[in-house]
Every structure is written in C-alpha cells, then in structure tokens.
C-alpha positions as YAML, in Angstrom:
chain: A
units: angstrom
residues:
- id: 1
  name: UNK
  ca: [100.76, 90.69, 110.51]
- id: 2
  name: UNK
  ca: [102.56, 93.89, 111.38]
- id: 3
  name: UNK
  ca: [103.51, 95.54, 114.63]
- id: 4
  name: UNK
  ca: [102.53, 99.11, 115.43]
- id: 5
  name: UNK
  ca: [106.17, 100.11, 115.91]
- id: 6
  name: UNK
  ca: [106.93, 99.03, 112.33]
- id: 7
  name: UNK
  ca: [104.24, 100.97, 110.44]
- id: 8
  name: UNK
  ca: [102.27, 104.22, 110.53]
- id: 9
  name: UNK
  ca: [98.76, 102.94, 111.15]
- id: 10
  name: UNK
  ca: [97.27, 106.40, 110.72]
- id: 11
  name: UNK
  ca: [98.48, 106.67, 107.12]
- id: 12
  name: UNK
  ca: [98.95, 103.10, 105.82]
- id: 13
  name: UNK
  ca: [96.02, 101.77, 103.76]
- id: 14
  name: UNK
  ca: [94.67, 98.21, 103.80]
- id: 15
  name: UNK
  ca: [95.33, 97.37, 107.43]
- id: 16
  name: UNK
  ca: [92.86, 95.30, 109.41]
- id: 17
  name: UNK
  ca: [92.19, 94.87, 113.10]
- id: 18
  name: UNK
  ca: [93.95, 96.21, 116.16]
- id: 19
  name: UNK
  ca: [95.21, 93.53, 118.50]
- id: 20
  name: UNK
  ca: [97.30, 93.69, 121.66]
- id: 21
  name: UNK
  ca: [99.35, 90.62, 120.77]
- id: 22
  name: UNK
  ca: [100.19, 88.24, 117.96]
- id: 23
  name: UNK
  ca: [98.21, 85.55, 119.76]
- id: 24
  name: UNK
  ca: [95.01, 87.61, 119.77]
- id: 25
  name: UNK
  ca: [95.53, 88.53, 116.08]
- id: 26
  name: UNK
  ca: [95.95, 84.86, 115.15]
- id: 27
  name: UNK
  ca: [92.86, 83.93, 117.18]
- id: 28
  name: UNK
  ca: [90.83, 86.61, 115.36]
- id: 29
  name: UNK
  ca: [92.07, 85.38, 111.96]
- id: 30
  name: UNK
  ca: [91.17, 81.79, 112.90]
- id: 31
  name: UNK
  ca: [87.67, 82.89, 113.93]
- id: 32
  name: UNK
  ca: [87.29, 84.78, 110.65]
- id: 33
  name: UNK
  ca: [88.45, 81.70, 108.73]
- id: 34
  name: UNK
  ca: [85.97, 79.52, 110.61]
- id: 35
  name: UNK
  ca: [83.08, 81.90, 109.97]
- id: 36
  name: UNK
  ca: [83.84, 82.21, 106.23]
- id: 37
  name: UNK
  ca: [85.20, 78.73, 105.39]
- id: 38
  name: UNK
  ca: [88.65, 80.12, 104.58]
- id: 39
  name: UNK
  ca: [91.67, 77.85, 104.34]
- id: 40
  name: UNK
  ca: [93.99, 77.91, 107.34]
- id: 41
  name: UNK
  ca: [96.81, 76.73, 105.09]
- id: 42
  name: UNK
  ca: [96.34, 79.53, 102.57]
- id: 43
  name: UNK
  ca: [96.21, 82.02, 105.45]
- id: 44
  name: UNK
  ca: [99.48, 80.71, 106.89]
- id: 45
  name: UNK
  ca: [97.80, 79.37, 110.03]
- id: 46
  name: UNK
  ca: [98.56, 75.73, 109.19]
- id: 47
  name: UNK
  ca: [101.37, 74.06, 107.25]
- id: 48
  name: UNK
  ca: [100.22, 72.44, 104.04]
- id: 49
  name: UNK
  ca: [101.61, 69.22, 102.60]
- id: 50
  name: UNK
  ca: [102.12, 69.55, 98.85]
- id: 51
  name: UNK
  ca: [99.34, 67.84, 96.90]
- id: 52
  name: UNK
  ca: [97.15, 67.26, 99.97]
- id: 53
  name: UNK
  ca: [94.10, 69.11, 101.19]
- id: 54
  name: UNK
  ca: [94.29, 70.83, 104.54]
- id: 55
  name: UNK
  ca: [92.74, 69.16, 107.57]
- id: 56
  name: UNK
  ca: [89.79, 71.59, 107.57]
- id: 57
  name: UNK
  ca: [89.03, 70.77, 103.93]
- id: 58
  name: UNK
  ca: [88.71, 67.11, 104.86]
- id: 59
  name: UNK
  ca: [86.19, 68.20, 107.52]
- id: 60
  name: UNK
  ca: [84.39, 70.34, 104.92]
- id: 61
  name: UNK
  ca: [85.25, 73.52, 106.84]
- id: 62
  name: UNK
  ca: [87.38, 74.96, 104.03]
- id: 63
  name: UNK
  ca: [86.19, 75.53, 100.47]
- id: 64
  name: UNK
  ca: [89.30, 73.80, 99.16]
- id: 65
  name: UNK
  ca: [91.68, 76.41, 97.78]
- id: 66
  name: UNK
  ca: [94.41, 74.15, 99.17]
- id: 67
  name: UNK
  ca: [93.43, 71.28, 96.86]
- id: 68
  name: UNK
  ca: [92.08, 73.05, 93.80]
- id: 69
  name: UNK
  ca: [88.36, 72.92, 94.60]
- id: 70
  name: UNK
  ca: [88.33, 76.73, 94.82]
- id: 71
  name: UNK
  ca: [90.47, 79.16, 92.83]
- id: 72
  name: UNK
  ca: [93.05, 81.29, 94.62]
- id: 73
  name: UNK
  ca: [91.29, 84.39, 93.25]
- id: 74
  name: UNK
  ca: [87.93, 83.31, 94.70]
- id: 75
  name: UNK
  ca: [89.53, 82.56, 98.07]
- id: 76
  name: UNK
  ca: [91.31, 85.93, 98.05]
- id: 77
  name: UNK
  ca: [88.05, 87.73, 97.25]
- id: 78
  name: UNK
  ca: [86.23, 85.97, 100.07]
- id: 79
  name: UNK
  ca: [89.07, 86.84, 102.45]
- id: 80
  name: UNK
  ca: [88.98, 90.48, 101.34]
- id: 81
  name: UNK
  ca: [85.21, 90.62, 101.90]
- id: 82
  name: UNK
  ca: [85.51, 88.97, 105.32]
- id: 83
  name: UNK
  ca: [88.19, 91.47, 106.40]
- id: 84
  name: UNK
  ca: [86.19, 94.60, 105.54]
- id: 85
  name: UNK
  ca: [84.61, 94.84, 108.99]
- id: 86
  name: UNK
  ca: [88.10, 94.96, 110.52]
- id: 87
  name: UNK
  ca: [89.54, 97.65, 108.20]
- id: 88
  name: UNK
  ca: [91.42, 100.43, 109.97]
- id: 89
  name: UNK
  ca: [90.48, 103.85, 108.63]
- id: 90
  name: UNK
  ca: [93.45, 106.01, 107.66]
- id: 91
  name: UNK
  ca: [93.57, 109.51, 109.12]
- id: 92
  name: UNK
  ca: [91.17, 111.43, 106.85]
- id: 93
  name: UNK
  ca: [92.66, 114.92, 107.28]
- id: 94
  name: UNK
  ca: [95.90, 116.52, 106.09]
- id: 95
  name: UNK
  ca: [96.76, 117.60, 109.64]
- id: 96
  name: UNK
  ca: [95.34, 118.12, 113.10]
- id: 97
  name: UNK
  ca: [91.67, 118.88, 113.67]
- id: 98
  name: UNK
  ca: [89.63, 120.32, 116.48]
- id: 99
  name: UNK
  ca: [86.40, 118.72, 117.63]
- id: 100
  name: UNK
  ca: [84.20, 121.52, 118.92]
- id: 101
  name: UNK
  ca: [81.92, 120.97, 121.87]
- id: 102
  name: UNK
  ca: [79.59, 123.78, 122.90]
- id: 103
  name: UNK
  ca: [77.17, 124.07, 125.78]
- id: 104
  name: UNK
  ca: [75.51, 127.40, 126.38]
- id: 105
  name: UNK
  ca: [78.40, 129.90, 126.67]
- id: 106
  name: UNK
  ca: [81.10, 127.25, 127.12]
- id: 107
  name: UNK
  ca: [83.28, 125.96, 124.29]
- id: 108
  name: UNK
  ca: [85.87, 123.20, 124.32]
- id: 109
  name: UNK
  ca: [88.03, 122.27, 121.32]
- id: 110
  name: UNK
  ca: [89.53, 118.77, 121.50]
- id: 111
  name: UNK
  ca: [92.63, 118.51, 119.31]
- id: 112
  name: UNK
  ca: [93.30, 115.24, 117.47]
- id: 113
  name: UNK
  ca: [95.91, 114.24, 114.89]
- id: 114
  name: UNK
  ca: [96.55, 110.77, 113.45]
- id: 115
  name: UNK
  ca: [93.96, 109.37, 115.86]
- id: 116
  name: UNK
  ca: [95.98, 110.76, 118.78]
- id: 117
  name: UNK
  ca: [94.32, 113.07, 121.31]
- id: 118
  name: UNK
  ca: [96.65, 116.05, 121.87]
- id: 119
  name: UNK
  ca: [94.63, 117.99, 124.43]
- id: 120
  name: UNK
  ca: [91.82, 120.49, 124.75]
- id: 121
  name: UNK
  ca: [91.52, 124.26, 124.76]
- id: 122
  name: UNK
  ca: [88.88, 126.92, 124.96]
- id: 123
  name: UNK
  ca: [90.14, 129.00, 122.02]
- id: 124
  name: UNK
  ca: [91.04, 128.27, 118.42]
- id: 125
  name: UNK
  ca: [94.46, 129.92, 118.88]
- id: 126
  name: UNK
  ca: [95.33, 127.58, 121.75]
- id: 127
  name: UNK
  ca: [94.01, 124.59, 119.76]
- id: 128
  name: UNK
  ca: [96.29, 125.49, 116.84]
- id: 129
  name: UNK
  ca: [99.30, 125.44, 119.18]
- id: 130
  name: UNK
  ca: [98.31, 121.97, 120.43]
- id: 131
  name: UNK
  ca: [97.87, 120.84, 116.82]
- id: 132
  name: UNK
  ca: [101.56, 121.43, 116.11]
- id: 133
  name: UNK
  ca: [102.66, 118.69, 118.53]
- id: 134
  name: UNK
  ca: [103.93, 115.45, 117.01]
- id: 135
  name: UNK
  ca: [101.28, 112.77, 117.01]
- id: 136
  name: UNK
  ca: [101.65, 109.11, 116.17]
- id: 137
  name: UNK
  ca: [98.95, 106.50, 115.86]
- id: 138
  name: UNK
  ca: [97.23, 105.69, 119.13]
- id: 139
  name: UNK
  ca: [95.19, 102.46, 119.12]
- id: 140
  name: UNK
  ca: [93.07, 103.47, 122.10]
- id: 141
  name: UNK
  ca: [92.49, 106.91, 120.64]
- id: 142
  name: UNK
  ca: [91.50, 105.31, 117.35]
- id: 143
  name: UNK
  ca: [88.93, 103.08, 119.03]
- id: 144
  name: UNK
  ca: [87.41, 106.01, 120.92]
- id: 145
  name: UNK
  ca: [87.56, 108.65, 118.17]
- id: 146
  name: UNK
  ca: [86.96, 106.75, 114.94]
- id: 147
  name: UNK
  ca: [83.16, 106.84, 114.96]
- id: 148
  name: UNK
  ca: [82.71, 110.46, 116.14]
- id: 149
  name: UNK
  ca: [85.29, 111.77, 113.65]
- id: 150
  name: UNK
  ca: [84.23, 109.73, 110.61]
- id: 151
  name: UNK
  ca: [80.53, 110.36, 111.31]
- id: 152
  name: UNK
  ca: [81.26, 114.03, 112.03]
- id: 153
  name: UNK
  ca: [79.18, 113.88, 115.21]
- id: 154
  name: UNK
  ca: [80.75, 117.15, 116.37]
- id: 155
  name: UNK
  ca: [81.73, 120.20, 114.33]
- id: 156
  name: UNK
  ca: [85.26, 119.69, 112.97]
- id: 157
  name: UNK
  ca: [87.72, 122.58, 112.57]
- id: 158
  name: UNK
  ca: [90.87, 122.00, 110.49]
- id: 159
  name: UNK
  ca: [93.91, 123.30, 112.38]
...
C-alpha cells in the first residue's frame, strides 16, 4: 500500500484502487481475497506461523499457498487477475489536454492534466495558458474524468 503523497499516481504503472484511508484499502483487499480465495497470510493481512496453514485455509476459504497446496506463482497470477478491475490508468497523454464541448455557437474547452482539472476557457489560446499550470494527481478528478477521457467521449485537443 502506498500513500498519494509518496507517489505520482498519474504516471506510476501497476497501481490499484483509490482509497481514502488504510482501513478502507485493507477492507477492499480482504473482500477481494474472500471473493477469489486468496490467502490472507500471503497478502500480509494475517500473520502466518511457519509450517502451518492459515486459518482461512483450514476453513477452505484459501487455496492453500500458505501450506503448499497452491504454488506461489499460481496465487500471484490469481491475485493479479483479481486486481485488474481496480487498476488505476496512468495519464495517457504527454501533457495537458482540452476536452471540447460544443453546443450551437458556444464552445467550452475543459483543461485537464494528470487527471487534474485546471479550468475551462472559450478559446484554444486561453486553454493553452491553463495547460501550463502545475497539475498533480487528483483522486476525485480521476474518478470523474477517467471514463470520458479514456473512451474519448468528447473531442480531445492536445495542449
């Protein structure tokens, strides 16, 4: 688990989930483990005693990587597959972009960089000025903008 202040979420690959606290991240990982029969011990959610299966394995809720019934590679692959739905997309552009909205004679360009909304303008020149502002990762911005940007629901203008 990493904290947003310690890493650039917009650029770092292989990050999963966005959680407001360590507690909510742990709860999400536990739910993922429960749904996919992953070992709490192997995930660092439970302390393992050397040579003994984890408690969940005894309840047949873990496939047994902790006691040799499943290989570490198989467990890691199942974990990787389970995490895919929580993968954070890295910022797909080399810099800021403008999302163009048009309605009749009106145009609005919403400027975004590293999943951070920087403002809106009515002209490309103004949008380029907004695009020069420093922008760090914004979790709320990511949640709002990820689908429209990745699906290119609006015309995108590189700035």
